[in-house]
Tab-separated table of N, CA and C in Angstrom:
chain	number	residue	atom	x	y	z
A	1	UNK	N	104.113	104.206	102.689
A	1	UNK	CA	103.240	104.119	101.538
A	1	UNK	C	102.299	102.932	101.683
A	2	UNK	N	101.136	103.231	100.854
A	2	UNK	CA	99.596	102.039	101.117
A	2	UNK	C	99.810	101.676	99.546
A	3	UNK	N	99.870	100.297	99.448
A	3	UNK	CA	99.175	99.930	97.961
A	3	UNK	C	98.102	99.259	97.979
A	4	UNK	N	96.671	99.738	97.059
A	4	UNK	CA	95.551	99.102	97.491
A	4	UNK	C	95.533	98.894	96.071
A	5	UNK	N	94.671	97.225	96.081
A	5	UNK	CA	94.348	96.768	94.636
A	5	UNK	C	93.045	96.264	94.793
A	6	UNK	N	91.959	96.419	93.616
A	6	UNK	CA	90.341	96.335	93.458
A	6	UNK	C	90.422	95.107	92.743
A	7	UNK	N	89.387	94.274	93.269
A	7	UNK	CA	89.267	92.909	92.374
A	7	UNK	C	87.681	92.709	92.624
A	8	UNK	N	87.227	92.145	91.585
A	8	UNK	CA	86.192	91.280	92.065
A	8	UNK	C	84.930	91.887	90.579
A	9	UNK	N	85.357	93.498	90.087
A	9	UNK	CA	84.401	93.900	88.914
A	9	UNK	C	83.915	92.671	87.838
A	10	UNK	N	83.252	93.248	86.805
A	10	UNK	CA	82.755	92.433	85.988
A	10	UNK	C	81.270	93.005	85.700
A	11	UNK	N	80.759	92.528	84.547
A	11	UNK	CA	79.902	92.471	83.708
A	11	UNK	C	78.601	91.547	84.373
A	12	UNK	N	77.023	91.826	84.638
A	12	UNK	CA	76.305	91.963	85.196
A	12	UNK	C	75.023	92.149	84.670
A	13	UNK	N	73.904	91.269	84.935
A	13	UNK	CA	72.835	91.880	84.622
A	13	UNK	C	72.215	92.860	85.691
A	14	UNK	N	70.848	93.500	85.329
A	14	UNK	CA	70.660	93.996	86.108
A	14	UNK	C	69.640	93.412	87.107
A	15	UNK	N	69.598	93.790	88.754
A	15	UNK	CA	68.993	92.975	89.865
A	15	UNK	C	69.961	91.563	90.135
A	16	UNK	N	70.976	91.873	89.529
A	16	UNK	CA	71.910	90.707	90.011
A	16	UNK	C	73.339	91.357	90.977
A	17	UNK	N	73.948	90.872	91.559
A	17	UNK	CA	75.085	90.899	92.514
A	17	UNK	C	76.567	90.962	91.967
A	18	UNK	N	77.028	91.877	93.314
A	18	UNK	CA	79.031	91.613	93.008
A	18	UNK	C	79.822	91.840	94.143
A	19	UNK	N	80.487	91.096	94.369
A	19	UNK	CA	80.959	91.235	95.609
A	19	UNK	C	82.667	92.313	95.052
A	20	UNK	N	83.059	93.221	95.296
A	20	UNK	CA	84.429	93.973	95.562
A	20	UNK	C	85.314	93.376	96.142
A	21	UNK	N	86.503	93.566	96.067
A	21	UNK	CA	87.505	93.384	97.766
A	21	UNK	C	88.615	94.122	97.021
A	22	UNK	N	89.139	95.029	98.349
A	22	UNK	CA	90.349	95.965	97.810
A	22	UNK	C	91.423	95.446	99.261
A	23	UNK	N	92.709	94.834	98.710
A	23	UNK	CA	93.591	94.600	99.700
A	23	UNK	C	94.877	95.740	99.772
A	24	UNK	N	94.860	96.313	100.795
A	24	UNK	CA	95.813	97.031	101.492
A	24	UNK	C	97.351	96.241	101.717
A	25	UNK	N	98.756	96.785	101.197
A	25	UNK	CA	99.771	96.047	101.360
A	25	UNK	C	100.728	97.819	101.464
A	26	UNK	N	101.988	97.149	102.171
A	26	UNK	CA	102.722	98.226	102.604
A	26	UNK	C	102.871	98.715	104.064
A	27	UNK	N	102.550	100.199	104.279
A	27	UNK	CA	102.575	101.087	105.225
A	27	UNK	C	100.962	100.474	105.922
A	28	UNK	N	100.652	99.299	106.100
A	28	UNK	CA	99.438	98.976	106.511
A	28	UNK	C	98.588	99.415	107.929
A	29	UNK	N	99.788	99.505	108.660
A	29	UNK	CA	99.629	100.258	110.478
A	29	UNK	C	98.908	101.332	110.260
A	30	UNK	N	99.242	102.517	109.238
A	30	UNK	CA	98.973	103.592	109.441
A	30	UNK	C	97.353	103.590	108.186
A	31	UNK	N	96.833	102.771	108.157
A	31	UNK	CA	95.259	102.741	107.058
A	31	UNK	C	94.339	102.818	108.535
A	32	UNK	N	93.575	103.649	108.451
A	32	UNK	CA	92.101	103.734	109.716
A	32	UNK	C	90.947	103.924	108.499
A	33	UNK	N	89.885	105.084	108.109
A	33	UNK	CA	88.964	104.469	107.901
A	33	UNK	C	89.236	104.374	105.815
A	34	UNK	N	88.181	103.879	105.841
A	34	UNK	CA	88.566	102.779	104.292
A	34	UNK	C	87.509	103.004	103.229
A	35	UNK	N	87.265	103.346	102.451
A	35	UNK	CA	86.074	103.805	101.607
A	35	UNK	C	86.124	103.290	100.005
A	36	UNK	N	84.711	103.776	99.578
A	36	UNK	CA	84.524	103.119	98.040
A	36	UNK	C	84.445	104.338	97.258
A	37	UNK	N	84.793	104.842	96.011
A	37	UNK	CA	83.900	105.525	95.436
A	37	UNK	C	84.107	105.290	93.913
A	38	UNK	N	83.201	105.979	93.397
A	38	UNK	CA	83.166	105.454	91.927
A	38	UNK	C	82.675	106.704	90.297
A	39	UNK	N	83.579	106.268	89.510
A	39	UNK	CA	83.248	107.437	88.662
A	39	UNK	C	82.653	106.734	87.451
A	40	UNK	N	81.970	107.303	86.602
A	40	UNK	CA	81.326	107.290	85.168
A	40	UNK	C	82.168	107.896	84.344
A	41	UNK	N	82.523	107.628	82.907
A	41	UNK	CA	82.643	108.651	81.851
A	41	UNK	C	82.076	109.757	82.233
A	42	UNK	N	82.957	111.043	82.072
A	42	UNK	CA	82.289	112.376	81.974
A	42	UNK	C	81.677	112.834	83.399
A	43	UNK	N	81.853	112.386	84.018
A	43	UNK	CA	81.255	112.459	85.427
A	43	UNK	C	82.525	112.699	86.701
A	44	UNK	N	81.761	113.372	87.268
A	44	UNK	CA	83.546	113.350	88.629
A	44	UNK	C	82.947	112.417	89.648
A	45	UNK	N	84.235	112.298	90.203
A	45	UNK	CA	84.063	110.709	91.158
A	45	UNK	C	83.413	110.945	92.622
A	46	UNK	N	82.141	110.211	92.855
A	46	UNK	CA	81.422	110.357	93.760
A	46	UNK	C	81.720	109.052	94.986
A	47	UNK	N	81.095	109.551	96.038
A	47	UNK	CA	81.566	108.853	97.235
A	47	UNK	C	80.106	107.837	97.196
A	48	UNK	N	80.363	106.434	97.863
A	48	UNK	CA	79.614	105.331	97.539
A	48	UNK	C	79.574	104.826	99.013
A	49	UNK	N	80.817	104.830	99.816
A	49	UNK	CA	80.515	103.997	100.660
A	49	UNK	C	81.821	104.253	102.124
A	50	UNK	N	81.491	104.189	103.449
A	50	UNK	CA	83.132	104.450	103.440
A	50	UNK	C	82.731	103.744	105.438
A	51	UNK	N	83.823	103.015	105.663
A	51	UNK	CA	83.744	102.620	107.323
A	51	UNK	C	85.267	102.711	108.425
A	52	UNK	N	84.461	102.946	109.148
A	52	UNK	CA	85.752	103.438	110.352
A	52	UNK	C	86.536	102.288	110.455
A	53	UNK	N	87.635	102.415	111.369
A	53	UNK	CA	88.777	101.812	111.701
A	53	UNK	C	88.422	100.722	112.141
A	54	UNK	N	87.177	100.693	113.226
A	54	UNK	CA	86.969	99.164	114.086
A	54	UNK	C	85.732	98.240	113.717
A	55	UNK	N	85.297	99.530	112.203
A	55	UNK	CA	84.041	98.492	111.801
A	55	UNK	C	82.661	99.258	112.293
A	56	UNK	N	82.667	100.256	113.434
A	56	UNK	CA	81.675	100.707	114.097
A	56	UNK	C	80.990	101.584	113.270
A	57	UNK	N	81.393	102.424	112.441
A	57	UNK	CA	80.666	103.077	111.779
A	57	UNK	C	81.119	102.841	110.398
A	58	UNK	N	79.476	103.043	109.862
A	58	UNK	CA	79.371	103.056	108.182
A	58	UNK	C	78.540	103.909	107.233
A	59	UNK	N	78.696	104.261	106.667
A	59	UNK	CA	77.767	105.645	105.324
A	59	UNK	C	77.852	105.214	104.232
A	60	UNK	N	76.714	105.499	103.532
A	60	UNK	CA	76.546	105.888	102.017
A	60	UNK	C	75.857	106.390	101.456
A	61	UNK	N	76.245	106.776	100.245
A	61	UNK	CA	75.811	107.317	99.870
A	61	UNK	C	74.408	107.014	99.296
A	62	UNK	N	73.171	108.166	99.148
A	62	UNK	CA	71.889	107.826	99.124
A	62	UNK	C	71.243	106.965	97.938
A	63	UNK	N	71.794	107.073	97.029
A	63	UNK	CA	72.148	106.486	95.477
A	63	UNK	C	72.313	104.667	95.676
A	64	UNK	N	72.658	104.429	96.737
A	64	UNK	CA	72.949	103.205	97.060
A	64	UNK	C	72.626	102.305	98.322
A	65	UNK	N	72.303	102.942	99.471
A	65	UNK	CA	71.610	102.851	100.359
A	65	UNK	C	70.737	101.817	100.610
A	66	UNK	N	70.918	100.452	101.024
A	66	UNK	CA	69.510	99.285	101.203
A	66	UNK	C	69.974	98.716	100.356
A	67	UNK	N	71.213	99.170	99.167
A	67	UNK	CA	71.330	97.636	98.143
A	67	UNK	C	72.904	97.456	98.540
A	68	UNK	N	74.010	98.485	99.031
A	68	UNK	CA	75.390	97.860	99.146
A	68	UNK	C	76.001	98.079	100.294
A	69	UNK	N	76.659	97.180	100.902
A	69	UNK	CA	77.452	96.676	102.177
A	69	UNK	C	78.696	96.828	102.300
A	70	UNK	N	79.346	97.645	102.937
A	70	UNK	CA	80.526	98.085	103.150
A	70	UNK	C	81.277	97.543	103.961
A	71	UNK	N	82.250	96.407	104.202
A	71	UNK	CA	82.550	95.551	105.590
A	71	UNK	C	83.815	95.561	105.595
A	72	UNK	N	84.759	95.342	106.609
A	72	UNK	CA	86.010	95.216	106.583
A	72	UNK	C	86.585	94.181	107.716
A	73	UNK	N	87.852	93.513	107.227
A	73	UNK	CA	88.740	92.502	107.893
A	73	UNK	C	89.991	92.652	107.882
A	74	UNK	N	90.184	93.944	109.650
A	74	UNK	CA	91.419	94.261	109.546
A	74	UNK	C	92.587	92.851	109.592
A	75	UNK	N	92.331	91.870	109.833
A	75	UNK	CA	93.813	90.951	110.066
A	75	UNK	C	93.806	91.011	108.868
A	76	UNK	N	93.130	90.933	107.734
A	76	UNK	CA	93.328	90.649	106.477
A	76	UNK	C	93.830	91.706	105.661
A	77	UNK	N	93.808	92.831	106.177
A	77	UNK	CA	93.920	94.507	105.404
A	77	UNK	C	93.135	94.593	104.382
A	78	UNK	N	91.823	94.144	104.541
A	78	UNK	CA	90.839	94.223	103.118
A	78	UNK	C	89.246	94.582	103.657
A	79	UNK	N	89.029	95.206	102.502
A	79	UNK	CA	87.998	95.940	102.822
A	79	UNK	C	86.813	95.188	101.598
A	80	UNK	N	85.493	95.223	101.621
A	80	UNK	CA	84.925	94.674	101.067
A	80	UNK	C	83.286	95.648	100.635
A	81	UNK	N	82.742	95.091	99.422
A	81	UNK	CA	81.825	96.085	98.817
A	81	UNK	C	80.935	94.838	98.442
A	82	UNK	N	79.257	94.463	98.908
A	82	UNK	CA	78.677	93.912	98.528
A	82	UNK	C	77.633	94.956	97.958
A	83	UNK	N	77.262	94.156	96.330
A	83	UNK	CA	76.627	95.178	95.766
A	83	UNK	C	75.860	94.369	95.201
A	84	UNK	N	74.328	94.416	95.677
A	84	UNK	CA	72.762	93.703	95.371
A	84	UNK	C	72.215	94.977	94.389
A	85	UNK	N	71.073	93.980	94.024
A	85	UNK	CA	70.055	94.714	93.405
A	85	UNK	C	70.634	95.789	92.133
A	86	UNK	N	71.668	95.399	91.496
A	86	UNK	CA	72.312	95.789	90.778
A	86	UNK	C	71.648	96.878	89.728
A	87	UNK	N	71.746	98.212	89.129
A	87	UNK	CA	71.004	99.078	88.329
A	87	UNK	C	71.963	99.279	87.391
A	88	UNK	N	71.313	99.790	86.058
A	88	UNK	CA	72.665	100.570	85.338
A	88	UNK	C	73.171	101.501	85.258
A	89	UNK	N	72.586	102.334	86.349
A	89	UNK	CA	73.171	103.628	86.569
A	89	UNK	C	74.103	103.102	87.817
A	90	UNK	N	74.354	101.723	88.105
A	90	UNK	CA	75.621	101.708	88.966
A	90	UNK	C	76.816	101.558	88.087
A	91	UNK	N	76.663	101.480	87.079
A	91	UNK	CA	78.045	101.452	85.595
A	91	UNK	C	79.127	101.879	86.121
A	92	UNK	N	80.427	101.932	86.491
A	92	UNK	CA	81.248	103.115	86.277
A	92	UNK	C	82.868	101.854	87.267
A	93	UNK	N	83.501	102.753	86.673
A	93	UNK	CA	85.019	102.369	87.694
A	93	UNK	C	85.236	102.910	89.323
A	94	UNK	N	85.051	101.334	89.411
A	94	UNK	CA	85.025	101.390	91.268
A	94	UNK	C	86.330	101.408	91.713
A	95	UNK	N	86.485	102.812	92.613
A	95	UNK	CA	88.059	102.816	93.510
A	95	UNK	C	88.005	102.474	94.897
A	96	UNK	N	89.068	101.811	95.765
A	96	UNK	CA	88.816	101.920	96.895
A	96	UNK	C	89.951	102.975	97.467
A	97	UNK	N	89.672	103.563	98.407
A	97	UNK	CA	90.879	104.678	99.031
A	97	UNK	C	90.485	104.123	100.771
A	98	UNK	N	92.057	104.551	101.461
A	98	UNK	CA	91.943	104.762	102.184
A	98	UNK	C	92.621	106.166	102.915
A	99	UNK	N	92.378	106.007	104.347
A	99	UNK	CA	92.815	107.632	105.090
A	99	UNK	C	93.552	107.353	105.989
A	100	UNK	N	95.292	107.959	106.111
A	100	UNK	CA	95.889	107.773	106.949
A	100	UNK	C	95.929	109.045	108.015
A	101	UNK	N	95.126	109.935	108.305
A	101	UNK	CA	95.776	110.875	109.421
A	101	UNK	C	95.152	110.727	110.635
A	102	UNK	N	94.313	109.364	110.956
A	102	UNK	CA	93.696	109.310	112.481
A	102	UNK	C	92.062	108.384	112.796
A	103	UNK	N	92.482	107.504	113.613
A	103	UNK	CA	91.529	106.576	113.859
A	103	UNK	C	89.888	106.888	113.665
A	104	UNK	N	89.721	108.567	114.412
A	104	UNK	CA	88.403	108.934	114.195
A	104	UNK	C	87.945	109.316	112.883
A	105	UNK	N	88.799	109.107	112.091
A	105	UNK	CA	88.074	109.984	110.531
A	105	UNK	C	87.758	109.219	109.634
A	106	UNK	N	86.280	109.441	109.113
A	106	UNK	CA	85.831	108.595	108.276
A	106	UNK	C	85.366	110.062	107.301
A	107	UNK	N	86.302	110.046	106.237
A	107	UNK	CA	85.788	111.245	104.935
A	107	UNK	C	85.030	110.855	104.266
A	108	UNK	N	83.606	111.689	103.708
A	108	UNK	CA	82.568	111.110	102.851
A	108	UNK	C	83.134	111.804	101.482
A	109	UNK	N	84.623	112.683	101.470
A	109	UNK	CA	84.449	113.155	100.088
A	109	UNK	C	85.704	112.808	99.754
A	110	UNK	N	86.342	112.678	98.470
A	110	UNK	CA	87.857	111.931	97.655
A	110	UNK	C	88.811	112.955	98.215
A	111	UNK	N	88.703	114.177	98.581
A	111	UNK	CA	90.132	114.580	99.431
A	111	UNK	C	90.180	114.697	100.564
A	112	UNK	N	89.432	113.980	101.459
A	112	UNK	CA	89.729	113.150	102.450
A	112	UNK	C	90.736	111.706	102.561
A	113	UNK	N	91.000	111.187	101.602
A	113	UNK	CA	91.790	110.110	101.499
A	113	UNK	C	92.774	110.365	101.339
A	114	UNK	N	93.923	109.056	100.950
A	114	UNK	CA	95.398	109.465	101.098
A	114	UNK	C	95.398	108.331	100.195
A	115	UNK	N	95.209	107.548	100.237
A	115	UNK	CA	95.782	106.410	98.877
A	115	UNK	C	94.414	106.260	98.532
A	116	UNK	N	94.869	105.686	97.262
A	116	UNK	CA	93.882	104.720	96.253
A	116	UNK	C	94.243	103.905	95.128
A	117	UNK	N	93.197	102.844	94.721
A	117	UNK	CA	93.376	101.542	94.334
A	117	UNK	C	93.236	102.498	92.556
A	118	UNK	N	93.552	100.969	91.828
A	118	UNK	CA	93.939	101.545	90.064
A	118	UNK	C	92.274	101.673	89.600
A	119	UNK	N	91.514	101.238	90.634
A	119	UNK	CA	90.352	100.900	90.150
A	119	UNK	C	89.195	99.619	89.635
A	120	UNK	N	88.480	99.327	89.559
A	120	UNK	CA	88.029	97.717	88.724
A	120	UNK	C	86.274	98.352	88.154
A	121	UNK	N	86.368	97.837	86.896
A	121	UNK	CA	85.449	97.968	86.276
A	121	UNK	C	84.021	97.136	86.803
A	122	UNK	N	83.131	98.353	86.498
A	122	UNK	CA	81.380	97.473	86.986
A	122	UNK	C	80.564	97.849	85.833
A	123	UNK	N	80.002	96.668	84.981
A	123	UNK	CA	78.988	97.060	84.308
A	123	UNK	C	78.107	96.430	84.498
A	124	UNK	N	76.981	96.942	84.599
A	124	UNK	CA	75.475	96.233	84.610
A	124	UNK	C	74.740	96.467	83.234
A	125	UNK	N	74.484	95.537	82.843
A	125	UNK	CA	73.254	95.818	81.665
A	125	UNK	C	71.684	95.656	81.745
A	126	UNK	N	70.847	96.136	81.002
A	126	UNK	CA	69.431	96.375	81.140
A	126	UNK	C	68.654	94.705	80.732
């Protein structure tokens, strides 16, 4: 088993910054690639961000693209979400998941993963 926990949310203007970090504890050997995604009220949970096992590859989604940074520090088992240029349509509860069935897989969609974090709140205001 993976337990991942989200820290770092909070309240925000907008064009301002937040840095994420979701730490991995447990079954840690078996976490390869590591991702963000995030839901709204009333909305189903969309994919934001997600990077391979050694760091080499990274995606996101187009919604976000040029403003957030997806990085990771395996000695540390934590994965990290820099988020610039802040909008209020970035509002919503940020999860991090990761994927245990194999080094090459990086899933851009939520049942691709195998664990996930309780979540951490992001609000930006106007």
């Amino acid at each position: 088993q993976v337990q991942l926990v989200e820290s770092g949310g909070g309240l925000v203007q907008a064009r301002g910054s937040l840095r994420l970090s979701c730490a991995a504890s447990g079954r840690t050997f078996s976490t390869y690639a590591m991702g963000w995604f995030r839901q709204a009220p009333g909305k189903e949970r969309e994919f934001v961000a997600a990077i391979s096992w050694t760091g080499g590859r990274t995606y996101y989604a187009d919604s976000v693209k040029g403003r957030f940074t997806i990085s990771r520090d395996n000695a540390k088992n934590t994965e990290y979400l820099q988020m610039n240029s802040l909008k209020p349509e970035d509002t919503a509860v940020y999860y991090c998941a990761v994927e245990s069935g194999g080094p090459s897989l990086v899933p851009r969609s939520a049942p691709g993963y195998d664990y996930w974090g309780q979540g951490t709140q992001v609000t930006v205001s106007s």
